[in-house]
XYZ file of C-alpha atoms in Angstrom:
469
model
C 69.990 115.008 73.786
C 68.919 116.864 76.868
C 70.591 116.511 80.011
C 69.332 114.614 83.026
C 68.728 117.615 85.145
C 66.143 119.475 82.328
C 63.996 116.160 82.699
C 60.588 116.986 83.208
C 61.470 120.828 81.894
C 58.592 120.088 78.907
C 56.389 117.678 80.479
C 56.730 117.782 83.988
C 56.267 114.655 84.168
C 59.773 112.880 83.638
C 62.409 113.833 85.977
C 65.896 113.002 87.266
C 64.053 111.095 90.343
C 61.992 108.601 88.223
C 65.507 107.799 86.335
C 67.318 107.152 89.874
C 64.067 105.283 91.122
C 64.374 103.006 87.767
C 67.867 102.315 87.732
C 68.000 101.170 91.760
C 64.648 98.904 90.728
C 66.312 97.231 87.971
C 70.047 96.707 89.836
C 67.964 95.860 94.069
C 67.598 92.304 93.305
C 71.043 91.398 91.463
C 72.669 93.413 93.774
C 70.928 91.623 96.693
C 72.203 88.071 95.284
C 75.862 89.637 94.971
C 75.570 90.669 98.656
C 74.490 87.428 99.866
C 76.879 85.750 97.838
C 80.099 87.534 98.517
C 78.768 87.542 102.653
C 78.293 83.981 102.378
C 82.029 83.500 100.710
C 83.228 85.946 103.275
C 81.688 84.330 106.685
C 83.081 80.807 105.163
C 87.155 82.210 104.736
C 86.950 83.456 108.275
C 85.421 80.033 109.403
C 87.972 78.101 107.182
C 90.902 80.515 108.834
C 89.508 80.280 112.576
C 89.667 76.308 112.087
C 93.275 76.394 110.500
C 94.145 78.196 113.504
C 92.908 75.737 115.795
C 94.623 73.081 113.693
C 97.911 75.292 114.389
C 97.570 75.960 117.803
C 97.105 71.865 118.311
C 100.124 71.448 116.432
C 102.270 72.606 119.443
C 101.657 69.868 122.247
C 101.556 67.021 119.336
C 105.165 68.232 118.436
C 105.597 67.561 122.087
C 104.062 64.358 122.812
C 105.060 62.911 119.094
C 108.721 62.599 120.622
C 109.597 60.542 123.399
C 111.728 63.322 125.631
C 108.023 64.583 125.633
C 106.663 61.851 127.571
C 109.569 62.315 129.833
C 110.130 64.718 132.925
C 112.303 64.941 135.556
C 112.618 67.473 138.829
C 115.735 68.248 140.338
C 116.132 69.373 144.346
C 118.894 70.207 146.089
C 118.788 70.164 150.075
C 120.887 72.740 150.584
C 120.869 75.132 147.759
C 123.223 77.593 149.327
C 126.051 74.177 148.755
C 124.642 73.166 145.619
C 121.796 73.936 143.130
C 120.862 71.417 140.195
C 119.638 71.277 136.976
C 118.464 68.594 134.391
C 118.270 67.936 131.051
C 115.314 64.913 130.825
C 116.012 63.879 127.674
C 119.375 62.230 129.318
C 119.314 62.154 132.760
C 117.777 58.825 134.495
C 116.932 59.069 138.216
C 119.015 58.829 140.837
C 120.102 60.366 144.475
C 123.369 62.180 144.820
C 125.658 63.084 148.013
C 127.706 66.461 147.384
C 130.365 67.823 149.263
C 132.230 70.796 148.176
C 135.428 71.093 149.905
C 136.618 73.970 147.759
C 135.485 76.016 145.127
C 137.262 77.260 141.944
C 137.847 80.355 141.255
C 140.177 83.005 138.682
C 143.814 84.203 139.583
C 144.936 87.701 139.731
C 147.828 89.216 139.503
C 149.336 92.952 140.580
C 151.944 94.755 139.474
C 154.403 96.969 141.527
C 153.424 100.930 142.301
C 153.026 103.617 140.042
C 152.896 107.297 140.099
C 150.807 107.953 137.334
C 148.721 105.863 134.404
C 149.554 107.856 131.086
C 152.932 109.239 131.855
C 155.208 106.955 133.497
C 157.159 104.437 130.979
C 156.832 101.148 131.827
C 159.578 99.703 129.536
C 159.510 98.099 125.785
C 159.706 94.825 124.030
C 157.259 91.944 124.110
C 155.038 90.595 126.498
C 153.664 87.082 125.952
C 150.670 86.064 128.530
C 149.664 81.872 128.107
C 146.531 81.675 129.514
C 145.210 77.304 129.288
C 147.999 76.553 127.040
C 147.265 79.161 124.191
C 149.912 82.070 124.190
C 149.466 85.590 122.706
C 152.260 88.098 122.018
C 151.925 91.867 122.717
C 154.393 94.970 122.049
C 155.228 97.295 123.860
C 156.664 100.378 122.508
C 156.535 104.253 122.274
C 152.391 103.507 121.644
C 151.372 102.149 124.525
C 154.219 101.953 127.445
C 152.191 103.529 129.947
C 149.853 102.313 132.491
C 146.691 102.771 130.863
C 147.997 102.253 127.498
C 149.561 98.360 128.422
C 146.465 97.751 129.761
C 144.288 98.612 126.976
C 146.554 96.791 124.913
C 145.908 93.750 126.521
C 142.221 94.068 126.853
C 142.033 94.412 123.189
C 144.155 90.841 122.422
C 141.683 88.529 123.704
C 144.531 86.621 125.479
C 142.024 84.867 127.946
C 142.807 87.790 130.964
C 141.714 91.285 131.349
C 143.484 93.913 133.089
C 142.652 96.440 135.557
C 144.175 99.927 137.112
C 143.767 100.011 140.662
C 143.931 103.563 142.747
C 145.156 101.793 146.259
C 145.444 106.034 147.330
C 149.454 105.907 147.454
C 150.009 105.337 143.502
C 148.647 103.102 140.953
C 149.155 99.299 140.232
C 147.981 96.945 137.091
C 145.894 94.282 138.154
C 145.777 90.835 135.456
C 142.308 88.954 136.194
C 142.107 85.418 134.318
C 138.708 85.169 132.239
C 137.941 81.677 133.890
C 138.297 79.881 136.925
C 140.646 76.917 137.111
C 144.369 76.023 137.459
C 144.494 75.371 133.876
C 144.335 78.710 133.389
C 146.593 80.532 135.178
C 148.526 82.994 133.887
C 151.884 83.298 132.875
C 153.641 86.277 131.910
C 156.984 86.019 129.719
C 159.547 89.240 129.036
C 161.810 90.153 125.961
C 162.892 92.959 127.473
C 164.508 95.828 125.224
C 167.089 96.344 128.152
C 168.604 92.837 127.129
C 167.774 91.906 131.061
C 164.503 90.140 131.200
C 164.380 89.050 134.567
C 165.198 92.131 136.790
C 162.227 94.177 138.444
C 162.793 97.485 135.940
C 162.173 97.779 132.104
C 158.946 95.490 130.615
C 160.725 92.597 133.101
C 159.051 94.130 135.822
C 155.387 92.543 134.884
C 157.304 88.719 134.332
C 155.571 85.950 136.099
C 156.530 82.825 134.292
C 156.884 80.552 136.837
C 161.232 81.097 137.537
C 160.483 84.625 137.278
C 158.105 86.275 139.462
C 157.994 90.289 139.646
C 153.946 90.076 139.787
C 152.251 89.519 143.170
C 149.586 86.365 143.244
C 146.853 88.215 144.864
C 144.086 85.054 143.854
C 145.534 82.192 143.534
C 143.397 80.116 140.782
C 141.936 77.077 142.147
C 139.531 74.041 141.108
C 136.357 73.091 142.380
C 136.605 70.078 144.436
C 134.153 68.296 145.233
C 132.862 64.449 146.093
C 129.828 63.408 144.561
C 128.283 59.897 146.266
C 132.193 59.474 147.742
C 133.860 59.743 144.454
C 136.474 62.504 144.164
C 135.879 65.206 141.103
C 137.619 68.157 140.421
C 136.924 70.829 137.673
C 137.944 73.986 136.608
C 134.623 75.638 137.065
C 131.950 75.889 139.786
C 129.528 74.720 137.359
C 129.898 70.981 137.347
C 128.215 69.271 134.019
C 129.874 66.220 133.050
C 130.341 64.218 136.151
C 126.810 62.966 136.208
C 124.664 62.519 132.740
C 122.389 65.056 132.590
C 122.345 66.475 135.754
C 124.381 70.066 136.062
C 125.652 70.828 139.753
C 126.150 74.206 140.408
C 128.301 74.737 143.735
C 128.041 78.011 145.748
C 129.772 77.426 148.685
C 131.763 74.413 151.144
C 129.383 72.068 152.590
C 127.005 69.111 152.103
C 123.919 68.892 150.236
C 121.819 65.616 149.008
C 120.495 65.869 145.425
C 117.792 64.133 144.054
C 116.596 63.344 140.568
C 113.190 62.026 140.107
C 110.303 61.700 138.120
C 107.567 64.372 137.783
C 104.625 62.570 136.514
C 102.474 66.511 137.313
C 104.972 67.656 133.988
C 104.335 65.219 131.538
C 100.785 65.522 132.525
C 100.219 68.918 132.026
C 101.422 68.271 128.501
C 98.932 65.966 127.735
C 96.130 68.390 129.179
C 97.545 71.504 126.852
C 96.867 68.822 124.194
C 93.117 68.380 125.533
C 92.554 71.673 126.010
C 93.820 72.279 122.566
C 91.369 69.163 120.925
C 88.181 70.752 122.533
C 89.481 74.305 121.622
C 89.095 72.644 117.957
C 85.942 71.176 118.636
C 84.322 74.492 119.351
C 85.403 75.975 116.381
C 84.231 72.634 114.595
C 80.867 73.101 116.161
C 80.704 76.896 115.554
C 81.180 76.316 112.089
C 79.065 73.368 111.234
C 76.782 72.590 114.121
C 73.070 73.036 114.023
C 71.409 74.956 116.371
C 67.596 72.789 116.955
C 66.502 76.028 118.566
C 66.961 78.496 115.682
C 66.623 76.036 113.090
C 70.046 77.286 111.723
C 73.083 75.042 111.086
C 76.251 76.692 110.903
C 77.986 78.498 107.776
C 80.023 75.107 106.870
C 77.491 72.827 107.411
C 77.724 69.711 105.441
C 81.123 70.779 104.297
C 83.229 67.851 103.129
C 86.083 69.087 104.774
C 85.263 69.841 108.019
C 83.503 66.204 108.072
C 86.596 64.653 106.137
C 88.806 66.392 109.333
C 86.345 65.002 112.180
C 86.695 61.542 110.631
C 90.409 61.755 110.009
C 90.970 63.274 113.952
C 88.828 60.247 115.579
C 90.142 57.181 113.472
C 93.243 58.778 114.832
C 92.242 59.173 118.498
C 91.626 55.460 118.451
C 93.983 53.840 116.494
C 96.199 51.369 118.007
C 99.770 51.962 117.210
C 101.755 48.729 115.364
C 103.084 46.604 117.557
C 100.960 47.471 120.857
C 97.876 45.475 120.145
C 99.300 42.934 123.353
C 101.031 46.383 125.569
C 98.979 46.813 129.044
C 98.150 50.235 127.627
C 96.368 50.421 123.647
C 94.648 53.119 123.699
C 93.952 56.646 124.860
C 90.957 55.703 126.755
C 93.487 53.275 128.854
C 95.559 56.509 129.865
C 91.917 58.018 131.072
C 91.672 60.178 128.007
C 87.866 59.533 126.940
C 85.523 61.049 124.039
C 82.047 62.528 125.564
C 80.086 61.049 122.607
C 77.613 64.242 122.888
C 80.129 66.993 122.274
C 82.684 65.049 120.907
C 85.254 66.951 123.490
C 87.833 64.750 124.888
C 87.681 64.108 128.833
C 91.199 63.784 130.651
C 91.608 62.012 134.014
C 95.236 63.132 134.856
C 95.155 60.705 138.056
C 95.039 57.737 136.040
C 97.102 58.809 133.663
C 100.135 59.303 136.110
C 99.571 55.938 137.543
C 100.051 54.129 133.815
C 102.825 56.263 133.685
C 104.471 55.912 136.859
C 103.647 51.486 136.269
C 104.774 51.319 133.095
C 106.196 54.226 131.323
C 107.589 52.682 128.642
C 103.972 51.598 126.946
C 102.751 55.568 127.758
C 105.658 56.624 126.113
C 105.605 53.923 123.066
C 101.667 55.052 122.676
C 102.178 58.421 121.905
C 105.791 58.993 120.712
C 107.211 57.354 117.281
C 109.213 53.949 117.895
C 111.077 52.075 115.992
C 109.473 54.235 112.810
C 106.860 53.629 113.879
C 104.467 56.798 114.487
C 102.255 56.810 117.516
C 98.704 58.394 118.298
C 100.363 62.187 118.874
C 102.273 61.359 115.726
C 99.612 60.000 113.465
C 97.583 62.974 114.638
C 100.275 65.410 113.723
C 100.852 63.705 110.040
C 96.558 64.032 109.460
C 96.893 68.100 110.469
C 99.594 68.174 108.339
C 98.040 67.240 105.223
C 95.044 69.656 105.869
C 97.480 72.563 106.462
C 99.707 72.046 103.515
C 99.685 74.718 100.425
C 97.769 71.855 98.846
C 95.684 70.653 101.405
C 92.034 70.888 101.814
C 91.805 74.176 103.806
C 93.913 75.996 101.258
C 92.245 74.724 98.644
C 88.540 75.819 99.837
C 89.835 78.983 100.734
C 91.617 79.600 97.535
C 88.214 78.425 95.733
C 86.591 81.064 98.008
C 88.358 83.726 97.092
C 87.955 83.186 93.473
C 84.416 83.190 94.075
C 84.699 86.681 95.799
C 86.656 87.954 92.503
C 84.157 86.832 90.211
C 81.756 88.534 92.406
C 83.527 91.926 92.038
C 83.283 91.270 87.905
C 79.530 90.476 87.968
C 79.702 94.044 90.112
C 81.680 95.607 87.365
C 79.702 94.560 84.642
C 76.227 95.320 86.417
C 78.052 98.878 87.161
C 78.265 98.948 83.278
C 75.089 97.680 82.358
C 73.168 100.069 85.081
C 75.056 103.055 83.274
C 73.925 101.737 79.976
C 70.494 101.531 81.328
C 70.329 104.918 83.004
C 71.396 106.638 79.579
C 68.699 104.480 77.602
C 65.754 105.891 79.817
C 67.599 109.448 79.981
C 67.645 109.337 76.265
C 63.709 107.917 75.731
C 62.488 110.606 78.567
C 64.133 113.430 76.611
C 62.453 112.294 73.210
C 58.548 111.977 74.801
C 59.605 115.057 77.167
C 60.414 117.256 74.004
C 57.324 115.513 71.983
C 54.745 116.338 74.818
C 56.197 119.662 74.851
C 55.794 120.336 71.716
C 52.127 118.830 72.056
C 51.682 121.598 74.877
C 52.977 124.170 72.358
C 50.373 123.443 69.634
C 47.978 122.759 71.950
C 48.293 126.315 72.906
C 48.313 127.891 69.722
C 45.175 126.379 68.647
C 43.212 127.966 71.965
C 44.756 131.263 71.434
C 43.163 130.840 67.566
C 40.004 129.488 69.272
C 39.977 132.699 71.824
C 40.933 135.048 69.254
C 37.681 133.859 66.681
C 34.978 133.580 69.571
C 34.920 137.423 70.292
C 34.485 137.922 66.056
C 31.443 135.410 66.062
C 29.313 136.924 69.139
C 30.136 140.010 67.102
C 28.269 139.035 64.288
C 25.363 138.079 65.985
C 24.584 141.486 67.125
């Protein structure tokens, strides 16, 4: 058989060309349908994951306003935050106004040792040191390792004893300073000897560092202290300068002696800032609802998922929501969204939020605001029920997965039906290679005999005019 590129050699007619031009006739209008189709499939996956997103990113404020710490916030001032600063945890703390006065704040002890020469070369004695920092005691021994300076210290740094311990330089020798790791009388720290010189009170050998209360060869430099403090008259003292258990909820933290006034209140701006994020969110939705499925009267188009079940099946799911009545309100002075001033425009299907109203339900009756969105008793409300219904269309089985995985397979059958038209188009080129070889060869064989017989014809004419003469 003769190759494609002597097509045409015999006859000049058939030609590599007319083969190519064939073949792209015969695949142009399955391959257009293909295209369509897998564009189509295509365009609808990215529609399907731009509306899961939107599904996702409404998730986030529902979580929120599902529970009822969401529907709760509180602010926290302090009038003199140089005193006192605050903080809150809402989900506890109740209002309230609070009178502080710090008369003394806590703070670590620290100890110093006698004077030094040196850090690594002067012996500071052996046996056992035992440090009880808030009741818990740790041993430590001193011996030919570590009876310097530098090396005690680093020995007690690395037994997590509640202290650390410092070398300071005062210029005329070197002394070991003990620091306690927290504030508080409770723990202060006391130093007990087992000196290896049998004497374990003197001010020589390991005896030299004791400080057990009888015994004390250290020097208090800070004495440890509480924090004392009266909060609305009554008396408090704690260890640390952060104060979280006298009131519930509310963390004091004192900086200095004085007076401040600390209030705990409502902030109805919080809670409704929530509620927008979840507005915002809705609408967000809606555009990519409308995007996706709308029709546009001007173009005459609708969008790629017009008509789709889902994306209807989802609108109706998200209003029944929007306007159900949770169990157990039908009497409450608040039933419904709308009576919070959160409204459906009925042309866009956005949702309108008037945050004034809103704060004044919730400042009147904050319970019914609280019991409309948040789950009681069991009982799911609106922010909950709206959750569940994204739920189910975001699940591995839900809708969206399932019209996306259907999608897909659509877009893998598409690549066979490519395969196979690849196949068939190969098939097809080597049928019309292998007819236009046959007639190419025939016609020129035709050309050869056609030849012949004028060459005869030429070669008898000059024999006849011959004979005439």
């Amino acid at each position: 058989m003769a190759g494609i590129s002597s097509l045409g050699a015999g006859s000049g007619i058939f030609s590599a060309d007319l083969v190519d031009q064939l073949v792209s006739a015969e695949r142009q209008p399955v391959e257009l349908r293909l295209n369509r189709r897998e564009s189509e499939a295509q365009t609808k996956i990215s529609a399907f994951g731009a509306l899961k997103g939107a599904l996702e990113a409404l998730q986030k404020p529902l979580e929120t306003l599902s529970t009822s710490d969401g529907l709760k916030a509180l602010t926290a001032n302090s009038s003199n935050d140089s005193v006192a600063t605050v903080n809150v945890d809402p989900s506890v703390a109740s209002r309230g106004s609070y009178s502080v006065n710090v008369t003394q704040l806590a703070q670590a002890q620290s100890l110093a040792s006698g004077t030094f020469a040196d850090t690594d070369t002067t012996t500071v004695g052996t046996g056992t040191l035992t440090f009880t920092v808030n009741g818990v005691s740790t041993d430590i021994t001193v011996d030919g390792s570590n009876n310097t300076l530098q090396g005690l210290a680093d020995s007690i740094n690395d037994s997590n004893a509640g202290l650390s311990a410092g070398i300071v330089d005062t210029g005329s020798g070197f002394r070991l300073v003990l620091s306690s790791d927290e504030s508080g009388l409770d723990n202060a720290i006391q130093v007990s000897v087992a000196d290896s010189d049998g004497n374990n009170t003197d001010a020589s050998g390991l005896s030299q560092f004791a400080f057990d209360g009888t015994t004390s060869n250290l020097t208090e430099t800070v004495a440890a202290k509480d924090a004392l403090l009266e909060v609305n008259g009554i008396s408090v003292s704690r260890s640390s300068n952060t104060i979280e258990d006298v009131v519930q909820g509310v963390t004091f933290d004192v900086k200095s002696v004085g007076t401040s006034t600390v209030k705990v209140e409502r902030d109805p701006d919080e809670v409704a800032g929530r509620v927008q994020e979840f507005v915002d969110k809705y609408n967000a939705l809606q555009d990519i609802i409308d995007k996706a499925s709308g029709y546009n009267a001007d173009t005459g188009v609708g969008g790629i998922l017009s008509g789709d079940s889902t994306i209807r099946n989802i609108e109706r799911d998200l209003r029944s929501a929007l306007t159900t009545v949770p169990a157990g309100m039908e009497n409450s002075t608040v039933r419904t969204l709308a009576d919070l001033g959160i409204k459906t425009e009925p042309s866009t299907g956005k949702l309108e939020f008037d945050a004034e109203v809103f704060k004044e339900k919730l400042e009147a009756d904050p319970e019914a605001v609280t019991a409309l969105f948040s789950e009681q008793n069991g009982v799911d409300g609106i922010a909950g029920k709206i959750e569940a219904t994204i739920e189910n269309y975001l699940a591995s089985d839900g809708a969206i997965s399932g019209r996306t995985k259907g999608l897909n397979n659509a877009l893998d059958q598409i690549q066979e039906q490519r395969d196979r038209l690849d196949l068939r188009m190969e098939t097809y080129r080597e049928r019309l290679v292998a007819q236009f070889s046959a007639a190419d060869s025939l016609i020129a064989q035709l050309n050869s005999t056609g030849n012949y017989v004028s060459q005869q014809l030429a070669a008898i004419a000059p024999q006849q005019s011959s004979g005439k003469q």
